[in-house]
Amino acid sequence: MSKQLEKIKALVEKREQARLGGGQKAIDKQHARGKYTARERIDMLLDEGSFEEFDMFKLHRCHNFGMDKKQYLGDGVVAGSGTVDGRLVYIFAQDFTVNGGSLSETMAEKICKVMDMGMKMGAPVIGINDSGGARIQEAVNALAGYAEIFERNILASGVIPQISGIFGPCAGGAVYSPALTDFTLMMENTSYMFLTGPKVVKTVTGEDIDQEHLGGASVHATKSGVTHFTASTEEEGLEMIKTLLSYIPSNNMEEAPRVECTDPIDRKEDLLNEILPDDPNQAYNMYNVISAITDNGEFFEVQPKFAKNIIVGFARFNGQSVGIVANQPACYAGVLDVNASRKGARFVRFCDAFNIPIVTLVDVPGFLPGTGQEYNAVILHGAQLLYAFGEATVPKVTVTLRKSYGGSHIVMGCKQLRTDLNYAWPNAEIAVMGASGAVAVLQAREAKAKKEAGEDVKAFLAEKEEEYSELFANPYQAARYGYIDDVIEPRNTRFRICRALAQLATKRETLPAKKHGNIPM
């Protein structure tokens, strides 16, 4: 055998060795936990045969605590490029079979290389996390590696989409990278995220809690809002990432992929003409409205289990990707609160950063009152939603279905926040507050006098409420001043939105020159 063939054979053997990560025994352990390996996950996500790997032969440079005897080719992370539905993406997947996926300086270098390439090429970066955290043996070098990754997360924010899949442990400083990315997906029962683990919590606070209840997928999906999606199987999780990518562009200079639309844009939905209950205080399901107006009734929801009083997610109108923000009357009457405000604000800002038009469906009676909300800074969080809508320069279309009262009317994409087209259904009530509340304030003195005189106060207040409703609890007062561009028949909502988006396709709007704004936090 020639020297060249010998070297080629050695290369092939090295590649096979690198692909085994921490070895077959470690791979078997990973499978026994019900988890796939880093390479298996990449293969499932990317188009077949499209993966181009970087730094397969990279080795760590640590010699402390016997680490020189624990050398594995690739050093605990698989990184490279590939395609999803033919579109370029960059990807890294931590390999738990190598030193528990713990992050070393050289691992960070591999991840940073992928992120730099993503920025250079204008392509999304997907990170699959499955790691025991910083490699303790490397001390400050491992911490420096994390900080290098975080800085790239920050610089890439708003330039290329960043998606994090949490497919195992993610603890300590490691959680900051997913928190800095645009979307996070967690695996139910096999992943967790927290800054300090159960043992530290027990020592410091005395709380006795396990990993799942401290930072499992269900906690972050329902209570903290840290994760945007959860999946019960890894296959489902990777399919969700693919679906998400189909709705978003590759970078901030492009538009989202447009798909062929077979759903007529002038399709009328008669059910919308009767969807609102006669009783204005009775709930209905906003999901029924969304499915009635979007292409083929499809809707990809973001954070479906968190702050259910507001709905956010992606849909298409005439094949065009759109972000939907909608109040949900079936949950807390659709009121805005701390969590709903920050959920909505972050989604609006993502859409604006990546040229995705925003359709807002409004039915909001106000902000949730109480000390719990005020002490948790509902003012600041409500201002975040206000700021996000006001800052957004993408095409914006707002449809008011029923209630739109007070401050909550303003923050939900009103005309003064530079929304391009504002429509309302005939039942819309756009006012400072509801009729009963308004009359209680406006007629308080006269009602008191009538009560003292022994007159029928109930009948008096009912009459005044009816007067107020005729004057203000309708869309025509707002339309009179041009705050509503048109009052539309509910069944025509899909057609009007499609036409509005077509009209706004060439919209050009810029913000005043500045380094950046100071969003209320």
Coordinates of C-alpha atoms in Angstrom, one line a residue:
M1 CA 0.0 0.0 0.0
S2 CA 1.3 3.4 -1.0
K3 CA 2.0 6.1 1.7
Q4 CA -0.9 8.1 0.3
L5 CA -3.4 5.3 0.6
E6 CA -2.1 4.6 4.2
K7 CA -2.8 8.2 5.1
I8 CA -6.2 8.1 3.5
K9 CA -7.0 4.9 5.5
A10 CA -5.8 6.7 8.7
L11 CA -8.1 9.6 7.9
V12 CA -11.1 7.3 7.4
E13 CA -10.3 5.6 10.7
K14 CA -10.0 9.0 12.5
R15 CA -13.3 10.0 11.1
E16 CA -15.0 6.8 12.4
Q17 CA -13.4 7.4 15.8
A18 CA -14.6 11.0 15.9
R19 CA -18.2 9.9 14.9
L20 CA -18.2 7.6 18.0
G21 CA -17.8 10.6 20.3
G22 CA -17.2 9.3 23.8
G23 CA -17.4 5.7 22.6
Q24 CA -20.0 3.0 22.0
K25 CA -20.6 2.4 25.7
A26 CA -21.4 6.1 26.3
I27 CA -23.7 6.1 23.2
D28 CA -25.6 3.1 24.6
K29 CA -26.0 5.0 27.9
Q30 CA -27.4 8.0 26.0
H31 CA -29.9 5.8 24.2
A32 CA -30.8 4.1 27.5
R33 CA -31.9 7.5 28.8
G34 CA -34.3 7.8 25.8
K35 CA -32.1 10.4 24.1
Y36 CA -30.4 10.5 20.7
T37 CA -26.7 11.5 20.2
A38 CA -25.6 14.8 18.9
R39 CA -25.0 13.4 15.4
E40 CA -28.3 11.6 15.3
R41 CA -30.1 14.8 16.2
I42 CA -28.3 16.7 13.4
D43 CA -29.1 14.0 10.9
M44 CA -32.8 14.1 11.8
L45 CA -33.0 17.9 11.5
L46 CA -31.0 18.6 8.3
D47 CA -31.8 17.6 4.8
E48 CA -30.3 14.2 4.0
G49 CA -26.6 14.3 3.1
S50 CA -26.3 18.1 3.5
F51 CA -24.2 18.3 6.7
E52 CA -20.7 19.7 6.4
E53 CA -18.8 19.3 9.6
F54 CA -16.2 21.7 11.0
D55 CA -13.4 20.9 13.5
M56 CA -14.0 17.2 13.7
F57 CA -10.4 16.6 14.9
K58 CA -10.2 19.5 17.4
L59 CA -8.9 18.5 20.9
H60 CA -9.0 20.3 24.2
R61 CA -5.8 21.7 25.7
C62 CA -6.4 21.1 29.4
H63 CA -4.0 18.9 31.4
N64 CA -5.4 19.6 34.9
F65 CA -6.9 16.7 37.0
G66 CA -6.0 14.0 34.5
M67 CA -7.9 15.6 31.6
D68 CA -4.9 14.9 29.3
K69 CA -6.1 11.2 29.5
K70 CA -9.6 12.2 28.4
Q71 CA -9.1 13.3 24.9
Y72 CA -11.8 12.8 22.3
L73 CA -11.8 14.0 18.7
G74 CA -14.2 16.9 18.3
D75 CA -14.2 17.5 22.1
G76 CA -17.9 17.3 23.0
V77 CA -19.6 19.3 20.3
V78 CA -20.5 18.6 16.7
A79 CA -20.6 21.7 14.6
G80 CA -21.1 22.7 11.0
S81 CA -23.5 23.7 8.2
G82 CA -26.3 22.1 6.3
T83 CA -29.7 22.8 4.8
V84 CA -33.3 22.6 6.0
D85 CA -35.8 22.4 3.1
G86 CA -32.9 23.5 0.9
R87 CA -32.1 26.6 3.0
L88 CA -28.7 27.1 4.6
V89 CA -28.4 26.9 8.4
Y90 CA -25.5 26.6 10.8
I91 CA -25.8 24.2 13.7
F92 CA -24.0 22.9 16.7
A93 CA -25.0 20.0 19.0
Q94 CA -23.4 19.3 22.3
D95 CA -22.3 15.7 22.7
F96 CA -23.2 14.4 26.2
T97 CA -21.2 11.2 25.5
V98 CA -18.0 13.3 25.8
N99 CA -17.3 14.4 29.3
G100 CA -21.0 15.0 29.9
G101 CA -21.0 17.6 27.1
S102 CA -19.2 20.0 29.5
L103 CA -18.0 23.1 27.8
S104 CA -14.3 23.6 27.3
E105 CA -12.4 26.5 25.7
T106 CA -12.0 24.5 22.5
M107 CA -15.7 23.6 22.4
A108 CA -16.5 27.3 22.7
E109 CA -14.2 28.0 19.8
K110 CA -16.1 25.6 17.6
I111 CA -19.4 27.1 18.6
C112 CA -18.2 30.6 18.0
K113 CA -16.9 29.6 14.5
V114 CA -20.3 28.4 13.5
M115 CA -21.9 31.6 14.9
D116 CA -19.4 33.8 13.0
M117 CA -20.1 31.8 9.8
G118 CA -23.9 32.3 10.3
M119 CA -23.4 36.1 10.6
K120 CA -21.2 36.2 7.6
M121 CA -23.5 34.2 5.4
G122 CA -26.8 35.6 6.8
A123 CA -28.1 32.2 7.8
P124 CA -29.9 31.0 11.0
V125 CA -27.9 29.4 13.8
I126 CA -29.4 26.4 15.7
G127 CA -27.9 25.2 18.9
I128 CA -28.8 21.9 20.5
N129 CA -27.9 21.9 24.2
D130 CA -27.2 18.8 26.2
S131 CA -24.4 19.6 28.6
G132 CA -23.3 19.3 32.2
G133 CA -22.2 23.0 32.2
A134 CA -18.8 24.5 32.3
R135 CA -15.8 22.1 32.4
I136 CA -14.7 22.6 36.0
Q137 CA -11.2 21.4 35.2
E138 CA -10.7 24.4 32.9
A139 CA -11.9 27.0 35.4
V140 CA -11.8 30.5 34.0
N141 CA -11.0 29.3 30.4
A142 CA -14.4 27.6 30.3
L143 CA -16.1 30.7 31.7
A144 CA -14.4 32.8 29.0
G145 CA -15.6 30.4 26.4
Y146 CA -19.2 31.0 27.6
A147 CA -18.8 34.7 27.5
E148 CA -17.4 34.6 23.9
I149 CA -20.6 32.7 22.9
F150 CA -22.9 35.2 24.7
E151 CA -21.3 38.1 23.0
R152 CA -22.0 36.5 19.7
N153 CA -25.6 35.8 20.7
I154 CA -25.9 39.5 21.4
L155 CA -24.3 40.8 18.2
A156 CA -26.3 38.3 16.1
S157 CA -29.6 39.3 17.8
G158 CA -31.9 40.9 15.2
V159 CA -29.5 40.0 12.4
I160 CA -30.0 36.3 12.0
P161 CA -32.5 34.0 13.7
Q162 CA -31.1 32.0 16.6
I163 CA -32.9 28.9 17.8
S164 CA -32.0 26.8 20.9
G165 CA -33.1 23.3 21.5
I166 CA -32.7 22.1 25.1
F167 CA -32.4 18.3 24.8
G168 CA -30.9 17.6 28.2
P169 CA -29.3 19.4 31.1
C170 CA -28.7 23.2 30.8
A171 CA -27.6 24.7 34.0
G172 CA -25.6 27.6 35.5
G173 CA -24.1 30.1 33.1
A174 CA -25.0 27.9 30.2
V175 CA -28.7 29.0 30.4
Y176 CA -27.8 32.5 29.3
S177 CA -27.1 31.6 25.7
P178 CA -30.6 30.1 25.1
A179 CA -32.1 33.1 26.9
L180 CA -30.3 35.4 24.4
T181 CA -31.6 33.6 21.4
D182 CA -35.0 34.2 19.7
F183 CA -36.7 30.9 20.4
T184 CA -36.1 28.1 22.9
L185 CA -37.6 24.5 22.7
M186 CA -37.4 22.1 25.7
M187 CA -37.9 18.4 25.9
E188 CA -40.5 17.3 28.4
N189 CA -39.1 15.1 31.2
T190 CA -35.5 14.9 29.9
S191 CA -34.4 18.6 29.9
Y192 CA -34.1 21.3 32.5
M193 CA -32.8 24.8 32.8
F194 CA -31.8 26.7 36.0
L195 CA -29.1 29.0 37.3
T196 CA -28.6 27.1 40.6
G197 CA -29.5 23.4 41.1
P198 CA -31.6 21.7 43.7
K199 CA -28.6 21.2 46.1
V200 CA -27.6 24.8 46.1
V201 CA -31.3 25.9 46.5
K202 CA -31.6 23.5 49.5
T203 CA -28.4 24.9 51.1
V204 CA -29.3 28.6 50.6
T205 CA -33.0 28.8 50.9
G206 CA -34.0 25.5 52.6
E207 CA -36.3 24.6 49.7
D208 CA -36.5 20.9 49.0
I209 CA -37.1 20.6 45.2
D210 CA -36.1 18.3 42.3
Q211 CA -34.8 19.3 38.9
E212 CA -38.1 18.9 37.1
H213 CA -40.0 21.2 39.4
L214 CA -37.2 23.7 39.7
G215 CA -36.5 24.1 35.9
G216 CA -38.2 21.4 33.9
A217 CA -40.0 22.0 30.6
S218 CA -43.4 22.4 32.2
V219 CA -42.2 25.0 34.6
H220 CA -40.6 27.2 31.9
A221 CA -43.5 26.7 29.5
T222 CA -46.2 27.7 32.0
K223 CA -44.7 29.8 34.8
S224 CA -41.5 31.6 33.7
G225 CA -42.1 31.8 29.9
V226 CA -38.4 31.0 29.4
T227 CA -39.2 28.3 26.8
H228 CA -41.4 29.0 23.7
F229 CA -42.1 25.4 22.8
T230 CA -42.1 21.9 24.4
A231 CA -42.0 18.5 22.8
S232 CA -42.7 15.0 24.2
T233 CA -40.2 13.3 21.8
E234 CA -37.0 14.5 20.2
E235 CA -38.5 13.7 16.7
E236 CA -41.4 16.0 17.5
G237 CA -39.0 18.7 18.8
L238 CA -36.9 18.7 15.7
E239 CA -40.0 18.8 13.4
M240 CA -41.1 21.9 15.4
I241 CA -37.8 23.6 14.6
K242 CA -38.3 22.8 10.9
T243 CA -41.8 24.3 11.0
L244 CA -40.6 27.4 12.8
L245 CA -37.8 27.9 10.2
S246 CA -40.5 27.7 7.4
Y247 CA -42.1 30.9 8.7
I248 CA -39.0 33.1 9.2
P249 CA -36.4 34.6 6.9
S250 CA -32.7 33.6 6.9
N251 CA -31.7 37.1 8.0
N252 CA -32.9 40.6 8.6
M253 CA -32.3 41.7 5.0
E254 CA -34.6 39.1 3.6
E255 CA -38.3 38.2 3.8
A256 CA -39.8 34.9 5.0
P257 CA -40.2 32.2 2.3
R258 CA -43.5 32.7 0.4
V259 CA -45.5 29.5 -0.3
E260 CA -48.1 28.9 -2.9
C261 CA -51.6 29.6 -1.6
T262 CA -54.5 27.4 -2.7
D263 CA -56.9 29.0 -0.2
P264 CA -58.9 31.8 -1.9
I265 CA -58.2 35.2 -0.4
D266 CA -61.8 36.2 -0.9
R267 CA -63.1 33.2 1.1
K268 CA -66.0 34.4 3.2
E269 CA -66.5 32.9 6.7
D270 CA -70.1 33.4 7.7
L271 CA -69.5 31.9 11.1
L272 CA -67.6 35.1 12.0
N273 CA -70.8 37.1 11.6
E274 CA -72.3 35.2 14.5
I275 CA -69.2 34.4 16.6
L276 CA -69.6 37.2 19.1
P277 CA -72.1 36.5 21.9
D278 CA -75.0 38.9 22.5
D279 CA -73.8 39.4 26.0
P280 CA -70.6 41.5 25.8
N281 CA -69.3 39.9 29.0
Q282 CA -69.6 36.4 27.6
A283 CA -66.4 34.7 26.3
Y284 CA -65.7 33.1 22.9
N285 CA -62.6 31.4 21.6
M286 CA -60.2 33.6 19.6
Y287 CA -58.6 30.5 18.1
N288 CA -61.8 30.0 16.1
V289 CA -61.4 33.5 14.6
I290 CA -57.7 32.8 13.7
S291 CA -58.4 29.5 12.0
A292 CA -61.2 31.1 10.0
I293 CA -59.1 33.8 8.5
T294 CA -55.6 32.3 7.9
D295 CA -54.5 30.2 4.9
N296 CA -56.0 26.7 5.3
G297 CA -56.8 27.5 8.9
E298 CA -53.1 26.9 9.9
F299 CA -51.5 28.6 12.9
F300 CA -48.1 27.9 14.5
E301 CA -48.4 29.2 18.0
V302 CA -45.5 30.5 20.1
Q303 CA -45.6 30.0 23.9
P304 CA -49.0 28.3 23.9
K305 CA -48.9 27.4 27.5
F306 CA -47.8 30.8 28.9
A307 CA -49.9 33.8 29.5
K308 CA -52.9 32.3 27.7
N309 CA -54.8 35.6 27.8
I310 CA -52.8 36.7 24.8
I311 CA -52.1 34.5 21.7
V312 CA -49.0 35.0 19.5
G313 CA -47.7 32.9 16.6
F314 CA -47.2 32.6 12.9
A315 CA -49.7 32.1 10.1
R316 CA -49.9 32.9 6.4
F317 CA -52.2 35.2 4.4
N318 CA -52.1 34.5 0.6
G319 CA -48.8 32.5 1.2
Q320 CA -47.1 35.4 3.1
S321 CA -45.8 34.7 6.6
V322 CA -47.4 36.9 9.2
G323 CA -47.1 37.3 13.0
I324 CA -50.4 37.3 14.8
V325 CA -51.0 38.9 18.2
A326 CA -54.5 38.4 19.6
N327 CA -56.3 38.8 22.9
Q328 CA -58.0 35.7 24.2
P329 CA -61.5 36.4 25.7
A330 CA -61.7 32.8 26.8
C331 CA -58.9 33.3 29.4
Y332 CA -59.3 36.0 32.0
A333 CA -61.6 37.9 29.6
G334 CA -58.5 38.7 27.5
V335 CA -57.1 41.2 30.0
L336 CA -53.5 42.2 29.7
D337 CA -51.2 41.6 32.6
V338 CA -47.4 41.4 33.3
N339 CA -46.8 38.1 31.5
A340 CA -49.1 38.7 28.6
S341 CA -47.5 42.1 28.0
R342 CA -43.9 40.8 27.9
K343 CA -44.9 37.8 25.8
G344 CA -46.6 40.0 23.2
A345 CA -43.8 42.6 23.3
R346 CA -41.0 40.1 22.6
F347 CA -42.9 38.5 19.7
V348 CA -43.7 41.9 18.1
R349 CA -40.0 42.8 18.3
F350 CA -38.9 39.6 16.7
C351 CA -41.4 40.1 13.8
D352 CA -40.2 43.7 13.4
A353 CA -36.5 42.6 13.4
F354 CA -37.1 40.1 10.7
N355 CA -39.5 41.9 8.3
I356 CA -42.6 39.8 9.2
P357 CA -45.9 41.8 9.0
I358 CA -48.0 41.9 12.2
V359 CA -51.8 41.3 12.3
T360 CA -53.4 42.3 15.6
L361 CA -56.8 41.0 16.7
V362 CA -58.2 43.1 19.5
D363 CA -60.7 42.2 22.2
V364 CA -59.3 43.6 25.4
P365 CA -61.2 45.1 28.4
G366 CA -58.1 46.5 30.1
F367 CA -55.2 45.6 32.3
L368 CA -55.6 43.2 35.2
P369 CA -55.9 45.2 38.5
G370 CA -54.5 44.5 41.9
T371 CA -51.4 44.8 44.0
G372 CA -49.9 41.6 42.6
Q373 CA -49.7 43.2 39.2
E374 CA -48.6 46.7 40.4
Y375 CA -45.9 45.3 42.6
N376 CA -44.6 43.2 39.7
A377 CA -44.3 46.3 37.5
V378 CA -47.3 45.9 35.2
I379 CA -46.7 49.5 34.2
L380 CA -43.2 48.7 32.8
H381 CA -44.3 45.5 31.2
G382 CA -47.3 47.2 29.6
A383 CA -45.0 49.9 28.4
Q384 CA -42.9 47.2 26.7
L385 CA -45.8 46.1 24.6
L386 CA -46.6 49.8 23.8
Y387 CA -42.9 50.4 22.9
A388 CA -42.7 47.3 20.7
F389 CA -45.8 48.2 18.6
G390 CA -44.7 51.9 18.4
E391 CA -41.2 51.0 17.3
A392 CA -42.2 48.4 14.7
T393 CA -41.8 49.6 11.1
V394 CA -43.1 46.4 9.4
P395 CA -46.6 46.4 7.8
K396 CA -49.1 46.5 10.7
V397 CA -52.8 45.7 10.4
T398 CA -55.2 45.8 13.4
V399 CA -58.7 44.5 13.6
T400 CA -60.8 45.4 16.6
L401 CA -63.4 42.7 17.1
R402 CA -65.2 43.7 20.3
K403 CA -63.8 45.6 23.3
S404 CA -60.9 48.0 23.2
Y405 CA -60.8 50.1 26.4
G406 CA -58.5 52.6 27.9
G407 CA -54.7 52.1 28.0
S408 CA -55.1 48.5 26.7
H409 CA -56.6 50.0 23.5
I410 CA -53.5 52.1 23.0
V411 CA -50.9 49.3 23.5
M412 CA -52.7 46.8 21.2
G413 CA -51.6 48.4 17.9
C414 CA -53.8 51.6 17.8
K415 CA -53.5 54.1 14.9
Q416 CA -51.3 56.5 16.9
L417 CA -48.6 53.8 17.2
R418 CA -48.2 54.0 13.5
T419 CA -50.3 51.0 12.6
D420 CA -51.0 51.3 8.9
L421 CA -54.5 50.0 8.6
N422 CA -57.0 49.7 11.4
Y423 CA -60.3 47.9 10.9
A424 CA -63.2 47.2 13.3
W425 CA -66.2 44.9 13.3
P426 CA -69.6 46.6 13.8
N427 CA -69.7 45.3 17.4
A428 CA -66.4 47.1 18.4
E429 CA -66.5 49.2 21.5
I430 CA -63.6 51.7 21.5
A431 CA -63.7 53.9 24.6
V432 CA -61.9 54.9 27.8
M433 CA -63.9 52.2 29.7
G434 CA -67.0 50.2 29.5
A435 CA -70.5 51.8 29.8
S436 CA -71.2 50.8 33.4
G437 CA -67.8 52.0 34.6
A438 CA -68.0 55.2 32.7
V439 CA -71.5 56.0 33.9
A440 CA -70.5 55.2 37.5
V441 CA -67.9 58.0 37.3
L442 CA -69.8 60.5 35.2
Q443 CA -73.1 60.2 37.0
A444 CA -71.9 59.6 40.5
R445 CA -73.2 62.9 41.9
E446 CA -76.5 62.8 40.2
A447 CA -77.0 59.1 41.2
K448 CA -76.3 60.0 44.8
A449 CA -78.8 62.8 44.8
K450 CA -81.5 60.6 43.3
K451 CA -80.8 57.9 45.9
E452 CA -81.2 60.5 48.7
A453 CA -84.5 61.7 47.1
G454 CA -85.7 58.1 47.0
E455 CA -85.8 57.8 43.2
D456 CA -85.1 54.7 41.2
V457 CA -81.3 54.9 40.8
K458 CA -81.0 51.6 38.8
A459 CA -83.3 52.7 36.1
F460 CA -81.5 56.0 35.9
L461 CA -78.1 54.4 35.6
A462 CA -79.4 51.9 33.0
E463 CA -80.7 54.8 30.9
K464 CA -77.4 56.6 31.1
E465 CA -75.5 53.4 30.2
E466 CA -77.6 53.0 27.1
E467 CA -76.9 56.7 26.2
Y468 CA -73.2 56.1 26.7
S469 CA -73.2 52.9 24.6
E470 CA -74.9 54.7 21.7
L471 CA -72.4 57.5 21.9
F472 CA -69.1 55.5 22.5
A473 CA -69.6 51.7 22.5
N474 CA -69.3 51.4 18.8
P475 CA -66.6 51.8 16.2
Y476 CA -68.1 54.9 14.4
Q477 CA -66.9 57.4 16.9
A478 CA -63.3 56.3 16.3
A479 CA -64.0 56.1 12.5
R480 CA -65.3 59.6 12.6
Y481 CA -61.8 60.8 13.5
G482 CA -60.0 58.5 11.2
Y483 CA -58.6 56.3 14.0
I484 CA -60.4 53.4 12.3
D485 CA -59.9 53.2 8.6
D486 CA -63.0 51.1 7.9
V487 CA -65.7 49.2 9.7
I488 CA -65.9 45.8 8.0
E489 CA -68.2 42.8 7.9
P490 CA -66.7 40.1 10.0
R491 CA -67.0 37.4 7.3
N492 CA -64.8 39.6 5.0
T493 CA -61.9 39.8 7.5
R494 CA -59.6 37.4 5.7
F495 CA -60.1 39.2 2.4
R496 CA -59.5 42.7 3.9
I497 CA -56.3 41.5 5.7
C498 CA -55.0 39.9 2.5
R499 CA -55.6 43.0 0.5
A500 CA -54.1 45.2 3.2
L501 CA -50.9 43.2 3.3
A502 CA -50.7 43.3 -0.5
Q503 CA -51.1 47.1 -0.4
L504 CA -48.4 47.4 2.3
A505 CA -45.8 45.2 0.5
T506 CA -43.8 48.3 -0.5
K507 CA -44.0 50.1 2.8
R508 CA -40.9 52.1 3.8
E509 CA -40.7 53.6 7.2
T510 CA -37.6 54.4 9.3
L511 CA -36.9 55.3 12.9
P512 CA -35.1 58.5 14.0
A513 CA -31.3 58.2 13.9
K514 CA -30.0 56.8 17.2
K515 CA -27.7 54.2 18.7
H516 CA -30.7 52.3 20.1
G517 CA -33.7 53.0 22.2
N518 CA -34.0 52.3 26.0
I519 CA -36.9 49.9 26.2
P520 CA -38.6 49.9 29.6
M521 CA -37.6 46.9 31.6

